[in-house]
Coordinates of C-alpha atoms in Angstrom, one line a residue:
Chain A
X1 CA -42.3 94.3 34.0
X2 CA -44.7 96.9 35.3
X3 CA -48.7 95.7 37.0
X4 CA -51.5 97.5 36.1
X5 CA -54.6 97.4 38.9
X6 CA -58.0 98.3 38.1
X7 CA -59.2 99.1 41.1
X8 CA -63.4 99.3 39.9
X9 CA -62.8 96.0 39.0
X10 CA -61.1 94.5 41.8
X11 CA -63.6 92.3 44.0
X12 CA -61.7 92.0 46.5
X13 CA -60.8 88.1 46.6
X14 CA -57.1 88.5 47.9
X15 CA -56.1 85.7 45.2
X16 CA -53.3 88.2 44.5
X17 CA -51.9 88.4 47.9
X18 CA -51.7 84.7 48.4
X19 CA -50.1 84.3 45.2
X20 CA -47.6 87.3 45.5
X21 CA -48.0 88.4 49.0
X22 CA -44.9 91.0 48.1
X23 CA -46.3 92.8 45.3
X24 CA -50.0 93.2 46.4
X25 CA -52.1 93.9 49.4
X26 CA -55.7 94.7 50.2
X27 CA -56.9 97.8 51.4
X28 CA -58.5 97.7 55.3
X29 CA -61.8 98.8 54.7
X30 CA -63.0 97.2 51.4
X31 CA -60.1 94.8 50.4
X32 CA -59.6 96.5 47.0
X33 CA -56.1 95.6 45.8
X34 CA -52.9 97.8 46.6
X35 CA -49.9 97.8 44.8
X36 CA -46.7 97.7 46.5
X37 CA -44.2 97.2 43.7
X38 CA -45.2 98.4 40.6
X39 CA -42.1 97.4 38.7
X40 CA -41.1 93.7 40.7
X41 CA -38.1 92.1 40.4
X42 CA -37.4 89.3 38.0
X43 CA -38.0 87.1 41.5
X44 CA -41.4 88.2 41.5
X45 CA -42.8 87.9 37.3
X46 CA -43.7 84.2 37.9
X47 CA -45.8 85.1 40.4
X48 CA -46.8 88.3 39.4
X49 CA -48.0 86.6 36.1
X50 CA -49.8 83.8 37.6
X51 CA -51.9 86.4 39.7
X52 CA -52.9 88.2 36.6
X53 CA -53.9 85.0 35.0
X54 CA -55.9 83.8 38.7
X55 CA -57.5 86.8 39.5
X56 CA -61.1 86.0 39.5
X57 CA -61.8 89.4 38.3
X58 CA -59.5 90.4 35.6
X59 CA -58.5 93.3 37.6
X60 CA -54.5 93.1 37.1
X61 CA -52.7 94.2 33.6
X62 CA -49.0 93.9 32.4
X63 CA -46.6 95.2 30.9
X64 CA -43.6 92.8 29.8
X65 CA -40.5 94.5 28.7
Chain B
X1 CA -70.2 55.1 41.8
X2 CA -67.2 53.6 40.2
X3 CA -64.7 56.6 39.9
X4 CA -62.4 56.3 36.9
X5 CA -59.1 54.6 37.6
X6 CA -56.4 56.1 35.9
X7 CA -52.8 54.9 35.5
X8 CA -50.8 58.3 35.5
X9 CA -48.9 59.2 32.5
X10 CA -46.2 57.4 31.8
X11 CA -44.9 59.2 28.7
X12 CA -43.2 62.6 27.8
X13 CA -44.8 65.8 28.1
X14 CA -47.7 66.3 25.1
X15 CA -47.4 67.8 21.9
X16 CA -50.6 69.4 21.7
X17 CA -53.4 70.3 24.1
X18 CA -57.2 71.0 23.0
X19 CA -59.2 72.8 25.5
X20 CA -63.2 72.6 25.5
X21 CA -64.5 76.0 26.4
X22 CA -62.7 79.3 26.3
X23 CA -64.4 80.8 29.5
X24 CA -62.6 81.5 32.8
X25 CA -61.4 77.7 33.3
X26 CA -60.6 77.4 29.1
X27 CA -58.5 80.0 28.9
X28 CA -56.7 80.0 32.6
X29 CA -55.6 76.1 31.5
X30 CA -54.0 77.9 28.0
X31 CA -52.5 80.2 30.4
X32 CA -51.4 78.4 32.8
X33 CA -49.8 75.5 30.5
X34 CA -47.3 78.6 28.6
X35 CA -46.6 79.9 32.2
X36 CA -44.9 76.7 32.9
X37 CA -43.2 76.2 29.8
X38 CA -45.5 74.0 27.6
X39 CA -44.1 75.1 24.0
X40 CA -46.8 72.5 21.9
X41 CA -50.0 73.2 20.2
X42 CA -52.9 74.5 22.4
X43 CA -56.3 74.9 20.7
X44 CA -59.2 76.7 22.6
X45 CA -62.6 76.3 21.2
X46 CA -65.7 78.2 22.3
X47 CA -69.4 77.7 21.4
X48 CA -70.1 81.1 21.9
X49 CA -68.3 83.7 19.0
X50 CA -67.1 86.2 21.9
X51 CA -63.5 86.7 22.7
X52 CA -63.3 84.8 26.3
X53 CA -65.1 87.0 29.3
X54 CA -66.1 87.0 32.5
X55 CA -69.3 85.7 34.4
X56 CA -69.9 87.4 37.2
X57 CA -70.2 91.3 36.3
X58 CA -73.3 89.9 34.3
X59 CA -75.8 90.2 37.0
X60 CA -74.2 93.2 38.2
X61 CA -72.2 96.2 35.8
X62 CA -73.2 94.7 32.7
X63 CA -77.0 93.9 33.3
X64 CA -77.3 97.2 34.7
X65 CA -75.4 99.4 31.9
X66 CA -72.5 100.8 34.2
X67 CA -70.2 98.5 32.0
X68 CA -70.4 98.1 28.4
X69 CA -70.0 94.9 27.4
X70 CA -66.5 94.4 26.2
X71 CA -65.5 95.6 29.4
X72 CA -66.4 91.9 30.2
X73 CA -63.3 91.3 28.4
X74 CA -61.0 88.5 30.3
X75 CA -58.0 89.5 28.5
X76 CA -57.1 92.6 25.7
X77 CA -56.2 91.6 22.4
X78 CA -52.7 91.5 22.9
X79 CA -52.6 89.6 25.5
X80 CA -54.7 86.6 23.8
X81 CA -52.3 86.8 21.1
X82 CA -49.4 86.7 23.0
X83 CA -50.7 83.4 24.0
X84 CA -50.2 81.8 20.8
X85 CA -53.0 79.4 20.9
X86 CA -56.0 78.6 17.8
X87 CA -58.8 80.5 19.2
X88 CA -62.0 78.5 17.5
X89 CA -64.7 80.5 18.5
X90 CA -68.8 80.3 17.6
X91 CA -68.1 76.5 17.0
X92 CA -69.7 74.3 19.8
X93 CA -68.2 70.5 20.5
X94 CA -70.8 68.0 19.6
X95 CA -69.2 64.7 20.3
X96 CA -66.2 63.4 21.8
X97 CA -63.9 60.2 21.5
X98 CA -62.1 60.1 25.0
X99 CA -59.9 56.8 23.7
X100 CA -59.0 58.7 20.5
X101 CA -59.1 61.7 22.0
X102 CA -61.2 63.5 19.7
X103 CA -63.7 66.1 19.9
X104 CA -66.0 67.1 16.3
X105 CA -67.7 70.3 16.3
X106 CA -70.8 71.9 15.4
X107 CA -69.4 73.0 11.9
X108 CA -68.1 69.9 11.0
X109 CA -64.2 70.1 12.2
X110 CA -62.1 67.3 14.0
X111 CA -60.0 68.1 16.5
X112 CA -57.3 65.9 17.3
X113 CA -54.8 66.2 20.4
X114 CA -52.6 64.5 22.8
X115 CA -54.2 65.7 25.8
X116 CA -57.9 67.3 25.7
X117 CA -59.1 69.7 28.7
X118 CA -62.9 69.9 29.2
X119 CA -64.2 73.3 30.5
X120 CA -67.9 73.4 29.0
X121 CA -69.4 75.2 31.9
X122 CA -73.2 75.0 32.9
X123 CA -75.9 75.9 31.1
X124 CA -79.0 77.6 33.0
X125 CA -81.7 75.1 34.0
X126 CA -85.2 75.8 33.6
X127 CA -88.3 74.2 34.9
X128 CA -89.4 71.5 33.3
X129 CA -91.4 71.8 30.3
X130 CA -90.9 75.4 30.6
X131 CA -92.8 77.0 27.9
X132 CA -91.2 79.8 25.5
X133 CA -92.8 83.2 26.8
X134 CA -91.3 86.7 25.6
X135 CA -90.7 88.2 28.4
X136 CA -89.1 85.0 30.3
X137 CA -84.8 85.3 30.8
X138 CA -82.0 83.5 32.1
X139 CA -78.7 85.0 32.7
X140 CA -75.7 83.0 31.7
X141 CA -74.1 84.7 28.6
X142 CA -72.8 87.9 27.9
X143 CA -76.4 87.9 24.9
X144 CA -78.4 86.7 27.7
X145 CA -77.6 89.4 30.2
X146 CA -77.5 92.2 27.2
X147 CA -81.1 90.7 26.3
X148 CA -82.4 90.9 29.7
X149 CA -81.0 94.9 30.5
X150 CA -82.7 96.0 26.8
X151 CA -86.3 94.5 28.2
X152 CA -85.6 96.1 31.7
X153 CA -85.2 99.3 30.3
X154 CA -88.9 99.3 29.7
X155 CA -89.8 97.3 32.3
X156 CA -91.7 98.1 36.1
X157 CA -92.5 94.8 37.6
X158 CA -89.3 92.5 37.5
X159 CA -90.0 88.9 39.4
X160 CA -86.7 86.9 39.9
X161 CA -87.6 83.0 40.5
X162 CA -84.7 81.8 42.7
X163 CA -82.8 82.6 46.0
X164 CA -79.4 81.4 45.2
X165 CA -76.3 83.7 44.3
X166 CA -77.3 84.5 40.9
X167 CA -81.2 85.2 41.8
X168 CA -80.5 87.3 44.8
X169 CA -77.8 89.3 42.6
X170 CA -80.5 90.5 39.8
X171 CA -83.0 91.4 42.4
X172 CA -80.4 93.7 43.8
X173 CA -79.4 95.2 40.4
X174 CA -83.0 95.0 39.5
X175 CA -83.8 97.7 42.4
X176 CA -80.6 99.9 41.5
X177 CA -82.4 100.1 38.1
X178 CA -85.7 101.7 40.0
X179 CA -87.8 98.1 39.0
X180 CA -90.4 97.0 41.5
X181 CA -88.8 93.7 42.6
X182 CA -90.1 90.6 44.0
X183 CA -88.0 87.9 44.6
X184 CA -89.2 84.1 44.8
X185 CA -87.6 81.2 45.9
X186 CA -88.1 77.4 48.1
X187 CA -85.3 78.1 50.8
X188 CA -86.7 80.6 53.8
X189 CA -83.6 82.8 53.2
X190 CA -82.3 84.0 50.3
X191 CA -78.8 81.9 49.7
X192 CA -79.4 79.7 52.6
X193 CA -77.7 77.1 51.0
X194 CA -74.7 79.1 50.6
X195 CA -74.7 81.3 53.2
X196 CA -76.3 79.5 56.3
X197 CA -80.0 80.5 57.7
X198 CA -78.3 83.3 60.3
X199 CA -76.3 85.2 57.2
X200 CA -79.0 84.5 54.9
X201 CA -81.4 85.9 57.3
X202 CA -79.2 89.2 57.5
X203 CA -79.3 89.2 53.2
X204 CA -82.7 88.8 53.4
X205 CA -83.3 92.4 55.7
X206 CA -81.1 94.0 53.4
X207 CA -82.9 93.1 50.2
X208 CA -86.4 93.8 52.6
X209 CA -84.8 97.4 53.4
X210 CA -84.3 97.7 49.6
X211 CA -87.7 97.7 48.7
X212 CA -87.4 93.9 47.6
X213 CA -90.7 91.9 48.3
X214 CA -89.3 88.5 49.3
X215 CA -91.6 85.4 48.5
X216 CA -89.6 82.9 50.1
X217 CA -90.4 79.3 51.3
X218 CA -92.9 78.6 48.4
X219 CA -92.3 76.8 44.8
X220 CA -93.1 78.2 41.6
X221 CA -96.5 76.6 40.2
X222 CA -96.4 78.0 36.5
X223 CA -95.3 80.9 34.4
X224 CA -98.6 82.7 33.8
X225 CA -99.0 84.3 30.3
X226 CA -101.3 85.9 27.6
X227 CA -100.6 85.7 23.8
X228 CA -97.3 84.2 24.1
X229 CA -95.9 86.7 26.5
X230 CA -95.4 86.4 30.7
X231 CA -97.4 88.3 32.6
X232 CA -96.9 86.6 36.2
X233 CA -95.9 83.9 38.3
X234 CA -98.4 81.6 40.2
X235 CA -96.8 80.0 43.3
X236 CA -97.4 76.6 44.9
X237 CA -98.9 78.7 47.6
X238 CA -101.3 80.1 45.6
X239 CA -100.6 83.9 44.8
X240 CA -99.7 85.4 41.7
X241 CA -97.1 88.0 41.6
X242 CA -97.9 90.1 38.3
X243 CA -94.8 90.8 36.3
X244 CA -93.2 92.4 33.3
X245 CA -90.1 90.4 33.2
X246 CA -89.5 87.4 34.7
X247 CA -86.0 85.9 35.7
X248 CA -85.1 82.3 35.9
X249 CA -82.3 81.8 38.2
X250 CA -83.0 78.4 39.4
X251 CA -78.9 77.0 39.1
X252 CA -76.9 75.6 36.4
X253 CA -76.9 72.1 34.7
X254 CA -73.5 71.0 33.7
X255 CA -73.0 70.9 30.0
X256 CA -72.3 67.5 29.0
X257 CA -74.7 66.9 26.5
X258 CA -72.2 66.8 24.2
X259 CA -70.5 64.0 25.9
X260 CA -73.1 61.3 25.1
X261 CA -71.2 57.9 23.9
X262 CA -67.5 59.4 24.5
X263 CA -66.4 57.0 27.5
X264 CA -67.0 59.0 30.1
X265 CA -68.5 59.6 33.3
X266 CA -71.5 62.1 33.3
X267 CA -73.1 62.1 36.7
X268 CA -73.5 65.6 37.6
X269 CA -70.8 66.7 35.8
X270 CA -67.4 65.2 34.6
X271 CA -66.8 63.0 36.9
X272 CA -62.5 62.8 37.7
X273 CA -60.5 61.1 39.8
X274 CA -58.5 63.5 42.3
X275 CA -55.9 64.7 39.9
X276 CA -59.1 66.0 38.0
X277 CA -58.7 63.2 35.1
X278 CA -61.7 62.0 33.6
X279 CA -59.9 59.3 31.6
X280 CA -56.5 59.0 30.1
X281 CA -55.6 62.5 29.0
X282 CA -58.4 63.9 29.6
X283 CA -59.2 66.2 32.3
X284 CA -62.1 68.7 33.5
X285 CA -61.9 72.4 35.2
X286 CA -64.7 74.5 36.4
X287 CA -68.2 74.5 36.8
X288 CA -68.5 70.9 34.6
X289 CA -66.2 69.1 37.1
X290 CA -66.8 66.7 39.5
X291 CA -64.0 65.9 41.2
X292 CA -62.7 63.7 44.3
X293 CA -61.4 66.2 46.9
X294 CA -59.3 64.5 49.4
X295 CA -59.7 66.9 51.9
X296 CA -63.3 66.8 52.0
X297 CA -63.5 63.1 51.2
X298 CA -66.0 63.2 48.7
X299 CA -66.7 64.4 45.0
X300 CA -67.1 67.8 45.4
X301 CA -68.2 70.0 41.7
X302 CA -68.1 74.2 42.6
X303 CA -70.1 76.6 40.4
X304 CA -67.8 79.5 41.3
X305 CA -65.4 81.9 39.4
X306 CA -62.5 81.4 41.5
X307 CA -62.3 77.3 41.6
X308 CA -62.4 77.5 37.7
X309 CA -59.3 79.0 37.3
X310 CA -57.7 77.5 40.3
X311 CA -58.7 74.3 39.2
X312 CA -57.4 75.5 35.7
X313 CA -54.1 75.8 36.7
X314 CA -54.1 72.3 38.7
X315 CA -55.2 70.9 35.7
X316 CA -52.2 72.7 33.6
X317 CA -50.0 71.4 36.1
X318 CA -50.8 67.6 35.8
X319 CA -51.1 67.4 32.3
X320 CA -47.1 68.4 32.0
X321 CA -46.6 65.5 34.9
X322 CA -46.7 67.3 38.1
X323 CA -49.7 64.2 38.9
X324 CA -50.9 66.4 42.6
X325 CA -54.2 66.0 43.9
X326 CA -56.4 68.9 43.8
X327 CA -57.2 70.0 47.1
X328 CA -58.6 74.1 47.0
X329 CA -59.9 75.8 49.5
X330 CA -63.7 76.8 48.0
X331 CA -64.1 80.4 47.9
X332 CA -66.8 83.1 46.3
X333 CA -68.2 86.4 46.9
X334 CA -71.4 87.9 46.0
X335 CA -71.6 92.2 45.3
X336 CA -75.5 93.1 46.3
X337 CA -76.3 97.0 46.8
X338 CA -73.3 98.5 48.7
X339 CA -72.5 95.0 50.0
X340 CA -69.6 92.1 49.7
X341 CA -70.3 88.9 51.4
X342 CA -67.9 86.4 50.8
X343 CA -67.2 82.7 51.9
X344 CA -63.7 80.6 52.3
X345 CA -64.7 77.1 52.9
X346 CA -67.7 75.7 52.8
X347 CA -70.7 77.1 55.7
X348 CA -72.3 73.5 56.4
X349 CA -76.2 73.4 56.6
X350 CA -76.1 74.2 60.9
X351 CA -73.1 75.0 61.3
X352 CA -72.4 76.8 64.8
X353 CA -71.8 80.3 64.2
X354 CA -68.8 82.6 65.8
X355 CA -68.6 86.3 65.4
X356 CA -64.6 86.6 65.2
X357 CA -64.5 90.4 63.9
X358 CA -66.3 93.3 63.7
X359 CA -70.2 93.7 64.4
X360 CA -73.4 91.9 62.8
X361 CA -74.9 95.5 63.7
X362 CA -72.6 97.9 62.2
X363 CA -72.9 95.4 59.2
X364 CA -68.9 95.0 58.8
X365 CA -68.2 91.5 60.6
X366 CA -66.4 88.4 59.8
X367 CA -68.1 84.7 61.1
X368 CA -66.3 81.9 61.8
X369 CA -68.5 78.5 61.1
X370 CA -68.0 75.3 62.6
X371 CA -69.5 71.9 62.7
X372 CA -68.2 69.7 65.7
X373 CA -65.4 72.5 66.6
X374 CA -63.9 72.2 63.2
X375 CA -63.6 75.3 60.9
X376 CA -65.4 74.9 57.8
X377 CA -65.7 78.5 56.6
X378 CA -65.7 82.0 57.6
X379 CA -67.7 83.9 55.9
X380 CA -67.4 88.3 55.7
X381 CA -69.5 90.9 55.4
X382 CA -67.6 93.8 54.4
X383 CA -64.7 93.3 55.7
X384 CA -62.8 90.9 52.7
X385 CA -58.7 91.5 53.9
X386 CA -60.0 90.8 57.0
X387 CA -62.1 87.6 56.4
X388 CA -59.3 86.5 53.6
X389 CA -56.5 86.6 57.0
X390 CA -59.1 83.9 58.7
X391 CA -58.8 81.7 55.5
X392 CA -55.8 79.5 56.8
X393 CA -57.8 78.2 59.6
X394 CA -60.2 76.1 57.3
X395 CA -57.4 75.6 55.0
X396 CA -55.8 73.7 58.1
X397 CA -58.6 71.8 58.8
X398 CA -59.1 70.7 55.2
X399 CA -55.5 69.4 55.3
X400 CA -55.8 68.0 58.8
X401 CA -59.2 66.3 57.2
X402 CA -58.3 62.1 56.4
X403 CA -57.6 61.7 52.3
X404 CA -60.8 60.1 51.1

């Protein structure tokens, strides 16, 4: 699996980081997304997925292999 | 009211799921039911013929160009596909049979299913025996907002005719686009009722700064037009503020039209029980549902992009048995010049006011609001990791809150 993040879209909700506090974070200053772990673990594509299908701006793409 | 009283299902998991709407809270549900495993049939049907987007870059990137369109997009192609649902699109319901469970459409098809999900949305109100003026918008499809931006191109004078979310969102894109702006509306701030009267006050100066006129306080008396087309608005107060366009943005009305003689409860919305079931196997998500939160002891219905696919995925949840309250924690944000405002909870109408971060003056701060020392919101400006890491301490006091 690999997360896409489009940063110009992000607004900044943070529905990523309470859904999959390991793979994302928000920047200090504006709260745009930040991507710890481009590739996660299989321990993380259940909640990786389910922040791509909550974020409330369409902001995060995948890649299933 | 009587709320509906469901038994909980007492059968297998369902065979086939048809899902009313194929917006934010339509197509989250579809999601949401494959993430966990639901292998049946899952129709999604949509009134409008657009592949499912999003809401909120309407007022903002689309309406003023720095987005094309499909950049609106929800999901690429793929991914849709990947979902393996029948995407009916350009067909709108016109009738449902809750005991049957069985929805007809526009064109004539009947839709059967085990278990049907209804995420119809809101459709724009307008005043009341509003005439049909060129020149007159609303904004609350992807052809509305396209509609508008084509007028404004050749547009000076833009008035926008309500201080909620939406209102105050098109004034701001309406000054990025070089438009003399005026901005009407019955609260004395712009987004009081979302914001409070001390941040509203503060989105008020910034719109003022912006070279916004702000017409606040008064009612709208009548659209004012000459050979079919607007050329102003006359407020209760008297004055009329000349205009080339005029914007509507006076809230939503949930759209149950359609639900007329199906069984159920249409009060504002679908009305649901806490589990979000509006009668057996059938449920509601987003804007169109009014729902008992326990927390808050009371039917609560949110018009806001995050609840609808929150809500979604409670509602995926409990139609393959998982039969858990829905209890969120509201949330929405608003983007207006070079500024992010956003709200966890709720900010009550007086609601005492605590500055737990940053400075109201250097325009970067994060409020705390309370109403008899409970935590009811916090609200940000600027500063969304910041306000986000405050979040738990109304989520506490939600669950701390006695089940209504």
């Amino acid at each position: 699996m690999k997360v896409i993040v489009e940063e110009d879209k992000c607004c900044g909700a943070g529905t990523c980081v309470l859904v999959a506090p390991d793979v994302f974070d928000q920047r200090d200053e504006d709260g745009i997304v930040v991507l710890l772990d481009e590739a996660p673990g299989p321990d993380q594509h259940d909640a990786v997925r389910e922040a791509v299908s909550v974020c409330p701006a369409a902001a995060i793409g995948l890649i299933e292999s | 009211m009587t709320l509906p009283e469901i038994a909980p299902p007492t059968c297998g998991p369902p065979e086939s799921v048809l899902v009313v709407g194929a917006s934010a809270g339509g197509l989250t549900t579809a999601e949401a039911l494959r993430r966990k495993g639901f292998e049946g049939r899952i129709t999604l049907l949509g009134d409008e013929p657009h592949l499912p987007y999003d809401r909120p870059p309407l007022s903002k990137q689309v309406l003023s160009g720095a987005w094309e369109p499909a950049r609106a997009r929800l999901r690429p192609e793929p991914a849709l596909r990947a979902l393996d649902a029948d995407l009916v699109l350009g067909d709108p319901a016109v009738a449902l049979d809750a005991a049957n469970r069985t929805v007809w459409t526009e064109s004539g098809r009947v839709l059967g299913a085990d278990e049907i999900v209804i995420a119809t949305g809101v459709q724009a109100r307008v005043f009341p025996g509003q005439p049909d003026l060129s020149g007159v918008h609303v904004i609350r499809t992807l052809d509305d907002a396209v509609a508008l931006r084509t007028e404004l191109a050749t547009a000076r004078r833009l008035v926008v005719v309500g201080d909620g979310v939406l209102g105050a969102e098109v004034a701001a894109t309406g000054r990025g686009l070089g438009l003399d702006v005026t901005l009407a509306g019955p609260q004395s701030v712009p987004m009081e009722s979302q914001f409070g009267a001390w941040a509203g006050a503060r989105l008020g100066e910034l719109h003022t700064e912006q070279g916004v006129t702000l017409r606040l306080g008064t009612g709208v008396r009548e659209l004012a037009a000459e050979a079919g087309r607007v050329v102003g608005v006359l407020l209760e107060s008297g004055e009329q503020l000349p205009a080339d366009v005029v914007v509507v943005a006076i809230g939503g009305v949930p759209a149950t039209g359609w639900l007329v003689g199906s069984g159920l409860t249409c009060e504002n919305g679908v009305v649901c029980d806490a589990m979000c079931r509006a009668a057996d196997g059938i449920y509601a998500v987003g804007d169109v549902a009014r729902w008992r939160h326990q927390g808050l002891g009371a039917l609560l219905r949110l018009e806001n992009r995050t609840n609808a696919t929150e809500q979604a995925v409670a509602v995926a949840a409990n139609i393959l048995g998982a039969d858990q309250p829905y209890v969120p924690v509201p949330y929405f944000w608003t983007d207006q010049y070079d500024v992010k405002v956003m709200v966890h909870g709720l900010v009550p109408a007086g609601a005492e006011i605590e500055v737990v971060e940053g400075d109201p003056a250097a325009r970067r701060f994060v409020a705390l609001c309370r109403t008899d020392g409970v935590a009811r919101g916090v609200l940000g400006w600027n500063m969304p990791k910041q306000t986000r890491l405050h979040r738990q301490r109304v989520a506490d006091a939600l669950a701390l809150a006695p089940a209504g």
